[in-house]
GROMACS .gro file of N, CA and C in nm:
model
  471
    1MET      N    1   1.489   1.208   1.389
    1MET     CA    2   1.390   1.221   1.283
    1MET      C    3   1.378   1.086   1.210
    2SER      N    4   1.257   1.044   1.188
    2SER     CA    5   1.234   0.915   1.123
    2SER      C    6   1.244   0.929   0.971
    3ILE      N    7   1.274   0.820   0.907
    3ILE     CA    8   1.286   0.815   0.762
    3ILE      C    9   1.147   0.797   0.704
    4SER      N   10   1.112   0.877   0.603
    4SER     CA   11   0.980   0.866   0.542
    4SER      C   12   0.966   0.732   0.470
    5VAL      N   13   0.842   0.694   0.446
    5VAL     CA   14   0.815   0.566   0.380
    5VAL      C   15   0.873   0.565   0.238
    6ILE      N   16   0.866   0.676   0.166
    6ILE     CA   17   0.921   0.679   0.031
    6ILE      C   18   1.073   0.657   0.035
    7GLU      N   19   1.140   0.715   0.132
    7GLU     CA   20   1.285   0.694   0.143
    7GLU      C   21   1.315   0.550   0.184
    8GLN      N   22   1.234   0.493   0.272
    8GLN     CA   23   1.250   0.352   0.309
    8GLN      C   24   1.234   0.263   0.186
    9ALA      N   25   1.134   0.293   0.102
    9ALA     CA   26   1.110   0.213  -0.018
    9ALA      C   27   1.229   0.220  -0.113
   10LYS      N   28   1.290   0.336  -0.124
   10LYS     CA   29   1.407   0.351  -0.212
   10LYS      C   30   1.527   0.273  -0.159
   11ILE      N   31   1.544   0.275  -0.029
   11ILE     CA   32   1.654   0.200   0.033
   11ILE      C   33   1.630   0.050   0.017
   12GLN      N   34   1.508   0.006   0.046
   12GLN     CA   35   1.474  -0.136   0.036
   12GLN      C   36   1.489  -0.187  -0.107
   13ALA      N   37   1.458  -0.102  -0.206
   13ALA     CA   38   1.466  -0.143  -0.346
   13ALA      C   39   1.608  -0.182  -0.385
   14GLN      N   40   1.709  -0.123  -0.321
   14GLN     CA   41   1.847  -0.157  -0.353
   14GLN      C   42   1.876  -0.305  -0.327
   15VAL      N   43   1.808  -0.364  -0.231
   15VAL     CA   44   1.825  -0.506  -0.199
   15VAL      C   45   1.715  -0.590  -0.264
   16LEU      N   46   1.590  -0.543  -0.254
   16LEU     CA   47   1.478  -0.625  -0.299
   16LEU      C   48   1.472  -0.644  -0.450
   17VAL      N   49   1.503  -0.542  -0.528
   17VAL     CA   50   1.494  -0.556  -0.674
   17VAL      C   51   1.590  -0.665  -0.723
   18PRO      N   52   1.719  -0.661  -0.688
   18PRO     CA   53   1.806  -0.770  -0.736
   18PRO      C   54   1.768  -0.906  -0.677
   19LEU      N   55   1.720  -0.909  -0.554
   19LEU     CA   56   1.679  -1.035  -0.493
   19LEU      C   57   1.560  -1.095  -0.567
   20VAL      N   58   1.458  -1.015  -0.594
   20VAL     CA   59   1.339  -1.066  -0.663
   20VAL      C   60   1.376  -1.108  -0.805
   21LYS      N   61   1.461  -1.032  -0.873
   21LYS     CA   62   1.502  -1.070  -1.009
   21LYS      C   63   1.578  -1.204  -1.007
   22ALA      N   64   1.660  -1.225  -0.907
   22ALA     CA   65   1.731  -1.353  -0.895
   22ALA      C   66   1.633  -1.467  -0.867
   23LEU      N   67   1.536  -1.443  -0.780
   23LEU     CA   68   1.434  -1.545  -0.753
   23LEU      C   69   1.354  -1.576  -0.879
   24GLN      N   70   1.319  -1.474  -0.954
   24GLN     CA   71   1.244  -1.495  -1.078
   24GLN      C   72   1.324  -1.578  -1.178
   25ALA      N   73   1.454  -1.549  -1.187
   25ALA     CA   74   1.539  -1.625  -1.280
   25ALA      C   75   1.551  -1.771  -1.237
   26GLU      N   76   1.555  -1.794  -1.108
   26GLU     CA   77   1.573  -1.929  -1.056
   26GLU      C   78   1.442  -2.009  -1.052
   27LEU      N   79   1.334  -1.944  -1.010
   27LEU     CA   80   1.208  -2.014  -0.985
   27LEU      C   81   1.101  -1.990  -1.091
   28GLY      N   82   1.123  -1.892  -1.175
   28GLY     CA   83   1.020  -1.847  -1.268
   28GLY      C   84   0.943  -1.732  -1.205
   29ALA      N   85   0.895  -1.641  -1.287
   29ALA     CA   86   0.830  -1.519  -1.237
   29ALA      C   87   0.708  -1.549  -1.150
   30ALA      N   88   0.621  -1.639  -1.197
   30ALA     CA   89   0.497  -1.665  -1.123
   30ALA      C   90   0.526  -1.718  -0.983
   31ARG      N   91   0.612  -1.817  -0.974
   31ARG     CA   92   0.643  -1.878  -0.844
   31ARG      C   93   0.716  -1.779  -0.753
   32ALA      N   94   0.814  -1.709  -0.808
   32ALA     CA   95   0.890  -1.611  -0.729
   32ALA      C   96   0.799  -1.500  -0.679
   33ASN      N   97   0.713  -1.448  -0.766
   33ASN     CA   98   0.624  -1.339  -0.726
   33ASN      C   99   0.525  -1.384  -0.619
   34ALA      N  100   0.476  -1.507  -0.629
   34ALA     CA  101   0.386  -1.559  -0.527
   34ALA      C  102   0.457  -1.570  -0.393
   35LEU      N  103   0.581  -1.614  -0.395
   35LEU     CA  104   0.660  -1.624  -0.272
   35LEU      C  105   0.683  -1.486  -0.210
   36VAL      N  106   0.717  -1.390  -0.292
   36VAL     CA  107   0.739  -1.253  -0.244
   36VAL      C  108   0.610  -1.195  -0.188
   37ARG      N  109   0.498  -1.214  -0.260
   37ARG     CA  110   0.369  -1.163  -0.211
   37ARG      C  111   0.333  -1.223  -0.076
   38LYS      N  112   0.357  -1.353  -0.059
   38LYS     CA  113   0.325  -1.417   0.068
   38LYS      C  114   0.413  -1.363   0.180
   39ALA      N  115   0.543  -1.358   0.158
   39ALA     CA  116   0.635  -1.310   0.262
   39ALA      C  117   0.606  -1.166   0.300
   40LEU      N  118   0.591  -1.079   0.200
   40LEU     CA  119   0.564  -0.939   0.229
   40LEU      C  120   0.422  -0.920   0.281
   41GLY      N  121   0.330  -1.002   0.233
   41GLY     CA  122   0.192  -0.993   0.280
   41GLY      C  123   0.182  -1.019   0.429
   42ASP      N  124   0.251  -1.122   0.475
   42ASP     CA  125   0.252  -1.152   0.619
   42ASP      C  126   0.311  -1.035   0.698
   43LEU      N  127   0.417  -0.978   0.647
   43LEU     CA  128   0.482  -0.864   0.713
   43LEU      C  129   0.388  -0.744   0.720
   44TYR      N  130   0.329  -0.707   0.606
   44TYR     CA  131   0.243  -0.588   0.602
   44TYR      C  132   0.112  -0.609   0.675
   45ARG      N  133   0.059  -0.731   0.675
   45ARG     CA  134  -0.061  -0.760   0.753
   45ARG      C  135  -0.033  -0.733   0.901
   46GLY      N  136   0.086  -0.775   0.946
   46GLY     CA  137   0.127  -0.748   1.084
   46GLY      C  138   0.139  -0.600   1.113
   47PHE      N  139   0.192  -0.524   1.016
   47PHE     CA  140   0.200  -0.378   1.032
   47PHE      C  141   0.060  -0.319   1.048
   48GLY      N  142  -0.033  -0.367   0.966
   48GLY     CA  143  -0.171  -0.319   0.974
   48GLY      C  144  -0.234  -0.349   1.108
   49GLU      N  145  -0.210  -0.469   1.159
   49GLU     CA  146  -0.263  -0.507   1.291
   49GLU      C  147  -0.204  -0.419   1.400
   50GLU      N  148  -0.074  -0.399   1.397
   50GLU     CA  149  -0.008  -0.315   1.498
   50GLU      C  150  -0.060  -0.172   1.492
   51PHE      N  151  -0.074  -0.118   1.371
   51PHE     CA  152  -0.125   0.018   1.355
   51PHE      C  153  -0.265   0.029   1.414
   52TRP      N  154  -0.352  -0.065   1.378
   52TRP     CA  155  -0.492  -0.058   1.421
   52TRP      C  156  -0.503  -0.067   1.573
   53LYS      N  157  -0.425  -0.157   1.635
   53LYS     CA  158  -0.428  -0.170   1.781
   53LYS      C  159  -0.376  -0.043   1.849
   54ALA      N  160  -0.269   0.013   1.795
   54ALA     CA  161  -0.209   0.133   1.854
   54ALA      C  162  -0.299   0.255   1.836
   55LYS      N  163  -0.370   0.260   1.725
   55LYS     CA  164  -0.453   0.377   1.692
   55LYS      C  165  -0.573   0.387   1.785
   56LYS      N  166  -0.633   0.275   1.821
   56LYS     CA  167  -0.750   0.273   1.909
   56LYS      C  168  -0.857   0.370   1.859
   57GLU      N  169  -0.887   0.359   1.731
   57GLU     CA  170  -0.981   0.449   1.665
   57GLU      C  171  -1.088   0.367   1.595
   58SER      N  172  -1.215   0.387   1.631
   58SER     CA  173  -1.323   0.311   1.567
   58SER      C  174  -1.367   0.376   1.436
   59ASP      N  175  -1.331   0.501   1.414
   59ASP     CA  176  -1.368   0.572   1.292
   59ASP      C  177  -1.272   0.534   1.180
   60LEU      N  178  -1.319   0.452   1.086
   60LEU     CA  179  -1.235   0.403   0.977
   60LEU      C  180  -1.177   0.518   0.896
   61GLY      N  181  -1.258   0.617   0.864
   61GLY     CA  182  -1.211   0.731   0.786
   61GLY      C  183  -1.094   0.803   0.853
   62LYS      N  184  -1.105   0.829   0.981
   62LYS     CA  185  -0.997   0.896   1.054
   62LYS      C  186  -0.872   0.809   1.060
   63ALA      N  187  -0.890   0.682   1.090
   63ALA     CA  188  -0.776   0.592   1.106
   63ALA      C  189  -0.700   0.574   0.975
   64VAL      N  190  -0.771   0.543   0.867
   64VAL     CA  191  -0.703   0.519   0.739
   64VAL      C  192  -0.644   0.649   0.685
   65SER      N  193  -0.712   0.760   0.705
   65SER     CA  194  -0.657   0.888   0.664
   65SER      C  195  -0.525   0.915   0.733
   66SER      N  196  -0.519   0.886   0.860
   66SER     CA  197  -0.396   0.904   0.938
   66SER      C  198  -0.284   0.814   0.885
   67ALA      N  199  -0.316   0.688   0.859
   67ALA     CA  200  -0.216   0.595   0.806
   67ALA      C  201  -0.168   0.642   0.670
   68PHE      N  202  -0.260   0.685   0.587
   68PHE     CA  203  -0.223   0.724   0.452
   68PHE      C  204  -0.133   0.847   0.451
   69ARG      N  205  -0.154   0.939   0.543
   69ARG     CA  206  -0.066   1.057   0.551
   69ARG      C  207   0.080   1.015   0.572
   70THR      N  208   0.101   0.903   0.642
   70THR     CA  209   0.236   0.852   0.663
   70THR      C  210   0.301   0.814   0.530
   71TYR      N  211   0.224   0.748   0.443
   71TYR     CA  212   0.276   0.706   0.312
   71TYR      C  213   0.294   0.825   0.217
   72ALA      N  214   0.218   0.931   0.240
   72ALA     CA  215   0.223   1.050   0.154
   72ALA      C  216   0.331   1.150   0.197
   73ARG      N  217   0.390   1.128   0.314
   73ARG     CA  218   0.490   1.221   0.368
   73ARG      C  219   0.603   1.249   0.269
   74ASP      N  220   0.662   1.364   0.278
   74ASP     CA  221   0.771   1.409   0.191
   74ASP      C  222   0.727   1.418   0.045
   75ASP      N  223   0.603   1.460   0.024
   75ASP     CA  224   0.550   1.481  -0.110
   75ASP      C  225   0.552   1.353  -0.194
   76ALA      N  226   0.537   1.238  -0.128
   76ALA     CA  227   0.542   1.110  -0.199
   76ALA      C  228   0.416   1.086  -0.281
   77LEU      N  229   0.303   1.143  -0.239
   77LEU     CA  230   0.176   1.121  -0.307
   77LEU      C  231   0.095   1.249  -0.311
   78ALA      N  232   0.025   1.269  -0.420
   78ALA     CA  233  -0.078   1.373  -0.427
   78ALA      C  234  -0.210   1.296  -0.440
   79TYR      N  235  -0.312   1.339  -0.366
   79TYR     CA  236  -0.437   1.264  -0.367
   79TYR      C  237  -0.556   1.353  -0.338
   80ASP      N  238  -0.671   1.306  -0.384
   80ASP     CA  239  -0.798   1.374  -0.362
   80ASP      C  240  -0.887   1.281  -0.281
   81VAL      N  241  -0.938   1.332  -0.168
   81VAL     CA  242  -1.030   1.254  -0.086
   81VAL      C  243  -1.168   1.261  -0.150
   82ILE      N  244  -1.226   1.144  -0.172
   82ILE     CA  245  -1.359   1.132  -0.233
   82ILE      C  246  -1.466   1.122  -0.124
   83GLU      N  247  -1.435   1.044  -0.020
   83GLU     CA  248  -1.530   1.024   0.090
   83GLU      C  249  -1.453   0.991   0.217
   84GLN      N  250  -1.494   1.052   0.326
   84GLN     CA  251  -1.437   1.017   0.456
   84GLN      C  252  -1.550   1.017   0.557
   85SER      N  253  -1.572   0.899   0.619
   85SER     CA  254  -1.677   0.885   0.718
   85SER      C  255  -1.636   0.780   0.821
   86HIS      N  256  -1.724   0.753   0.914
   86HIS     CA  257  -1.696   0.654   1.017
   86HIS      C  258  -1.667   0.517   0.957
   87ASP      N  259  -1.732   0.484   0.846
   87ASP     CA  260  -1.721   0.351   0.787
   87ASP      C  261  -1.655   0.349   0.649
   88ALA      N  262  -1.593   0.461   0.608
   88ALA     CA  263  -1.532   0.464   0.475
   88ALA      C  264  -1.421   0.568   0.465
   89PHE      N  265  -1.325   0.537   0.380
   89PHE     CA  266  -1.225   0.634   0.337
   89PHE      C  267  -1.193   0.601   0.193
   90ALA      N  268  -1.232   0.689   0.103
   90ALA     CA  269  -1.212   0.669  -0.041
   90ALA      C  270  -1.131   0.786  -0.093
   91PHE      N  271  -1.029   0.754  -0.174
   91PHE     CA  272  -0.947   0.861  -0.230
   91PHE      C  273  -0.882   0.814  -0.359
   92ASP      N  274  -0.842   0.911  -0.440
   92ASP     CA  275  -0.770   0.885  -0.563
   92ASP      C  276  -0.631   0.944  -0.552
   93VAL      N  277  -0.529   0.863  -0.575
   93VAL     CA  278  -0.391   0.912  -0.583
   93VAL      C  279  -0.372   0.963  -0.726
   94THR      N  280  -0.327   1.087  -0.739
   94THR     CA  281  -0.311   1.149  -0.871
   94THR      C  282  -0.164   1.164  -0.911
   95ARG      N  283  -0.075   1.152  -0.816
   95ARG     CA  284   0.069   1.151  -0.844
   95ARG      C  285   0.136   1.062  -0.741
   96CYS      N  286   0.228   0.975  -0.788
   96CYS     CA  287   0.288   0.876  -0.699
   96CYS      C  288   0.440   0.873  -0.720
   97ALA      N  289   0.514   0.918  -0.621
   97ALA     CA  290   0.661   0.915  -0.628
   97ALA      C  291   0.714   0.772  -0.623
   98TYR      N  292   0.639   0.680  -0.564
   98TYR     CA  293   0.679   0.539  -0.564
   98TYR      C  294   0.682   0.487  -0.708
   99ALA      N  295   0.576   0.517  -0.784
   99ALA     CA  296   0.569   0.475  -0.925
   99ALA      C  297   0.677   0.545  -1.006
  100GLU      N  298   0.697   0.673  -0.981
  100GLU     CA  299   0.801   0.748  -1.053
  100GLU      C  300   0.938   0.685  -1.029
  101PHE      N  301   0.965   0.647  -0.906
  101PHE     CA  302   1.093   0.584  -0.870
  101PHE      C  303   1.112   0.452  -0.943
  102TYR      N  304   1.012   0.363  -0.935
  102TYR     CA  305   1.026   0.232  -0.998
  102TYR      C  306   1.026   0.241  -1.151
  103LYS      N  307   0.955   0.338  -1.207
  103LYS     CA  308   0.960   0.358  -1.352
  103LYS      C  309   1.099   0.406  -1.393
  104ALA      N  310   1.159   0.494  -1.313
  104ALA     CA  311   1.295   0.542  -1.342
  104ALA      C  312   1.396   0.427  -1.336
  105LEU      N  313   1.370   0.329  -1.249
  105LEU     CA  314   1.455   0.211  -1.242
  105LEU      C  315   1.430   0.116  -1.359
  106GLY      N  316   1.321   0.139  -1.431
  106GLY     CA  317   1.282   0.048  -1.538
  106GLY      C  318   1.216  -0.077  -1.486
  107GLU      N  319   1.160  -0.070  -1.365
  107GLU     CA  320   1.102  -0.188  -1.299
  107GLU      C  321   0.963  -0.162  -1.242
  108PRO      N  322   0.870  -0.105  -1.321
  108PRO     CA  323   0.738  -0.078  -1.263
  108PRO      C  324   0.664  -0.203  -1.218
  109GLU      N  325   0.688  -0.318  -1.285
  109GLU     CA  326   0.620  -0.441  -1.243
  109GLU      C  327   0.669  -0.486  -1.105
  110LEU      N  328   0.797  -0.463  -1.076
  110LEU     CA  329   0.847  -0.494  -0.942
  110LEU      C  330   0.797  -0.391  -0.842
  111GLY      N  331   0.780  -0.268  -0.884
  111GLY     CA  332   0.722  -0.166  -0.796
  111GLY      C  333   0.582  -0.206  -0.754
  112PHE      N  334   0.503  -0.257  -0.849
  112PHE     CA  335   0.369  -0.302  -0.816
  112PHE      C  336   0.375  -0.417  -0.716
  113LEU      N  337   0.463  -0.513  -0.741
  113LEU     CA  338   0.478  -0.628  -0.653
  113LEU      C  339   0.523  -0.588  -0.513
  114LEU      N  340   0.622  -0.499  -0.506
  114LEU     CA  341   0.684  -0.466  -0.377
  114LEU      C  342   0.613  -0.354  -0.301
  115VAL      N  343   0.541  -0.268  -0.371
  115VAL     CA  344   0.477  -0.154  -0.305
  115VAL      C  345   0.325  -0.167  -0.306
  116CYS      N  346   0.268  -0.177  -0.424
  116CYS     CA  347   0.122  -0.169  -0.437
  116CYS      C  348   0.049  -0.288  -0.375
  117THR      N  349   0.103  -0.408  -0.388
  117THR     CA  350   0.031  -0.523  -0.332
  117THR      C  351   0.030  -0.521  -0.180
  118ALA      N  352   0.120  -0.446  -0.120
  118ALA     CA  353   0.122  -0.435   0.027
  118ALA      C  354  -0.004  -0.368   0.081
  119ASP      N  355  -0.068  -0.286   0.000
  119ASP     CA  356  -0.188  -0.214   0.046
  119ASP      C  357  -0.297  -0.309   0.093
  120PHE      N  358  -0.317  -0.418   0.019
  120PHE     CA  359  -0.424  -0.511   0.053
  120PHE      C  360  -0.392  -0.589   0.180
  121ALA      N  361  -0.268  -0.632   0.195
  121ALA     CA  362  -0.229  -0.704   0.317
  121ALA      C  363  -0.240  -0.613   0.439
  122THR      N  364  -0.197  -0.489   0.425
  122THR     CA  365  -0.208  -0.393   0.536
  122THR      C  366  -0.354  -0.375   0.575
  123ALA      N  367  -0.441  -0.361   0.475
  123ALA     CA  368  -0.585  -0.345   0.503
  123ALA      C  369  -0.641  -0.467   0.574
  124GLU      N  370  -0.594  -0.587   0.540
  124GLU     CA  371  -0.639  -0.707   0.611
  124GLU      C  372  -0.604  -0.698   0.758
  125GLY      N  373  -0.492  -0.636   0.789
  125GLY     CA  374  -0.451  -0.619   0.928
  125GLY      C  375  -0.539  -0.523   1.006
  126PHE      N  376  -0.616  -0.441   0.936
  126PHE     CA  377  -0.707  -0.346   1.003
  126PHE      C  378  -0.827  -0.415   1.064
  127GLY      N  379  -0.853  -0.539   1.025
  127GLY     CA  380  -0.965  -0.613   1.081
  127GLY      C  381  -1.045  -0.684   0.974
  128ALA      N  382  -1.114  -0.789   1.015
  128ALA     CA  383  -1.190  -0.872   0.921
  128ALA      C  384  -1.305  -0.796   0.857
  129ASP      N  385  -1.347  -0.686   0.918
  129ASP     CA  386  -1.461  -0.611   0.864
  129ASP      C  387  -1.419  -0.498   0.770
  130VAL      N  388  -1.289  -0.479   0.748
  130VAL     CA  389  -1.240  -0.371   0.662
  130VAL      C  390  -1.204  -0.429   0.526
  131ARG      N  391  -1.256  -0.367   0.421
  131ARG     CA  392  -1.230  -0.409   0.284
  131ARG      C  393  -1.165  -0.296   0.206
  132LEU      N  394  -1.066  -0.332   0.128
  132LEU     CA  395  -1.005  -0.238   0.033
  132LEU      C  396  -1.035  -0.287  -0.107
  133THR      N  397  -1.084  -0.198  -0.191
  133THR     CA  398  -1.094  -0.227  -0.333
  133THR      C  399  -1.012  -0.122  -0.406
  134ARG      N  400  -0.950  -0.166  -0.515
  134ARG     CA  401  -0.873  -0.075  -0.600
  134ARG      C  402  -0.872  -0.139  -0.738
  135THR      N  403  -0.912  -0.063  -0.838
  135THR     CA  404  -0.921  -0.120  -0.973
  135THR      C  405  -0.806  -0.080  -1.064
  136GLN      N  406  -0.726   0.019  -1.023
  136GLN     CA  407  -0.618   0.065  -1.110
  136GLN      C  408  -0.510   0.133  -1.027
  137THR      N  409  -0.389   0.133  -1.084
  137THR     CA  410  -0.277   0.200  -1.018
  137THR      C  411  -0.194   0.277  -1.120
  138ILE      N  412  -0.133   0.382  -1.072
  138ILE     CA  413  -0.039   0.458  -1.153
  138ILE      C  414   0.080   0.369  -1.189
  139MET      N  415   0.121   0.284  -1.095
  139MET     CA  416   0.235   0.196  -1.117
  139MET      C  417   0.212   0.108  -1.240
  140GLN      N  418   0.086   0.072  -1.267
  140GLN     CA  419   0.054  -0.013  -1.380
  140GLN      C  420   0.008   0.067  -1.503
  141GLY      N  421   0.031   0.199  -1.500
  141GLY     CA  422   0.005   0.282  -1.617
  141GLY      C  423  -0.123   0.363  -1.616
  142ALA      N  424  -0.207   0.349  -1.515
  142ALA     CA  425  -0.330   0.429  -1.508
  142ALA      C  426  -0.295   0.573  -1.469
  143ASP      N  427  -0.391   0.662  -1.487
  143ASP     CA  428  -0.367   0.802  -1.450
  143ASP      C  429  -0.390   0.828  -1.301
  144ARG      N  430  -0.445   0.728  -1.231
  144ARG     CA  431  -0.470   0.742  -1.088
  144ARG      C  432  -0.485   0.605  -1.022
  145CYS      N  433  -0.471   0.604  -0.892
  145CYS     CA  434  -0.499   0.485  -0.811
  145CYS      C  435  -0.629   0.514  -0.737
  146ASP      N  436  -0.723   0.424  -0.743
  146ASP     CA  437  -0.854   0.447  -0.680
  146ASP      C  438  -0.870   0.356  -0.557
  147PHE      N  439  -0.836   0.410  -0.443
  147PHE     CA  440  -0.846   0.338  -0.316
  147PHE      C  441  -0.985   0.358  -0.256
  148ARG      N  442  -1.048   0.247  -0.216
  148ARG     CA  443  -1.179   0.252  -0.152
  148ARG      C  444  -1.177   0.158  -0.031
  149TYR      N  445  -1.163   0.217   0.086
  149TYR     CA  446  -1.170   0.140   0.211
  149TYR      C  447  -1.312   0.151   0.264
  150ARG      N  448  -1.369   0.038   0.301
  150ARG     CA  449  -1.505   0.036   0.356
  150ARG      C  450  -1.513  -0.066   0.467
  151ARG      N  451  -1.594  -0.034   0.565
  151ARG     CA  452  -1.624  -0.129   0.670
  151ARG      C  453  -1.744  -0.210   0.625
  152ASP      N  454  -1.729  -0.342   0.629
  152ASP     CA  455  -1.835  -0.434   0.594
  152ASP      C  456  -1.919  -0.457   0.719
  153LYS      N  457  -2.033  -0.393   0.722
  153LYS     CA  458  -2.116  -0.400   0.843
  153LYS      C  459  -2.182  -0.537   0.861
  154GLY      N  460  -2.183  -0.617   0.754
  154GLY     CA  461  -2.246  -0.748   0.761
  154GLY      C  462  -2.152  -0.858   0.803
  155GLY      N  463  -2.028  -0.828   0.832
  155GLY     CA  464  -1.931  -0.931   0.870
  155GLY      C  465  -1.855  -0.982   0.750
  156ALA      N  466  -1.807  -1.101   0.759
  156ALA     CA  467  -1.726  -1.160   0.652
  156ALA      C  468  -1.810  -1.180   0.527
  157PRO      N  469  -1.747  -1.171   0.407
  157PRO     CA  470  -1.823  -1.185   0.282
  157PRO      C  471  -1.876  -1.324   0.261
   0.00000   0.00000   0.00000
């Protein structure tokens, strides 16, 4: 049986939280956070590429919905689907166990850095024509996260 993403995040936090805090103390928060975003961004972009190639699905709504169910496993997320089509998948997360975990640690800003910013890098891995927009997150104190994945039919912006 595989470990759910929420359990992986909790295990990773045991190492990443003290590591990032040490980097911030040594390099300053801005520089350390940029370094972490770059390193994790490259990793998650690769995950997105691997997922997209393995999925072999041209329907963006079906593919992203499938990926998102992985992150929601073990009651990690409650969400409402707003739109699902060949070129879009839009949903609002209304409860987030990732945010609850990092808030309980007293580190929601690190939760945003280590969990939430990965969403954009992963979406980049889905292809140059896939765009993710999100204006708010529970991790940053909002009542919901508003994910909007869309295929840009016109190519690069």
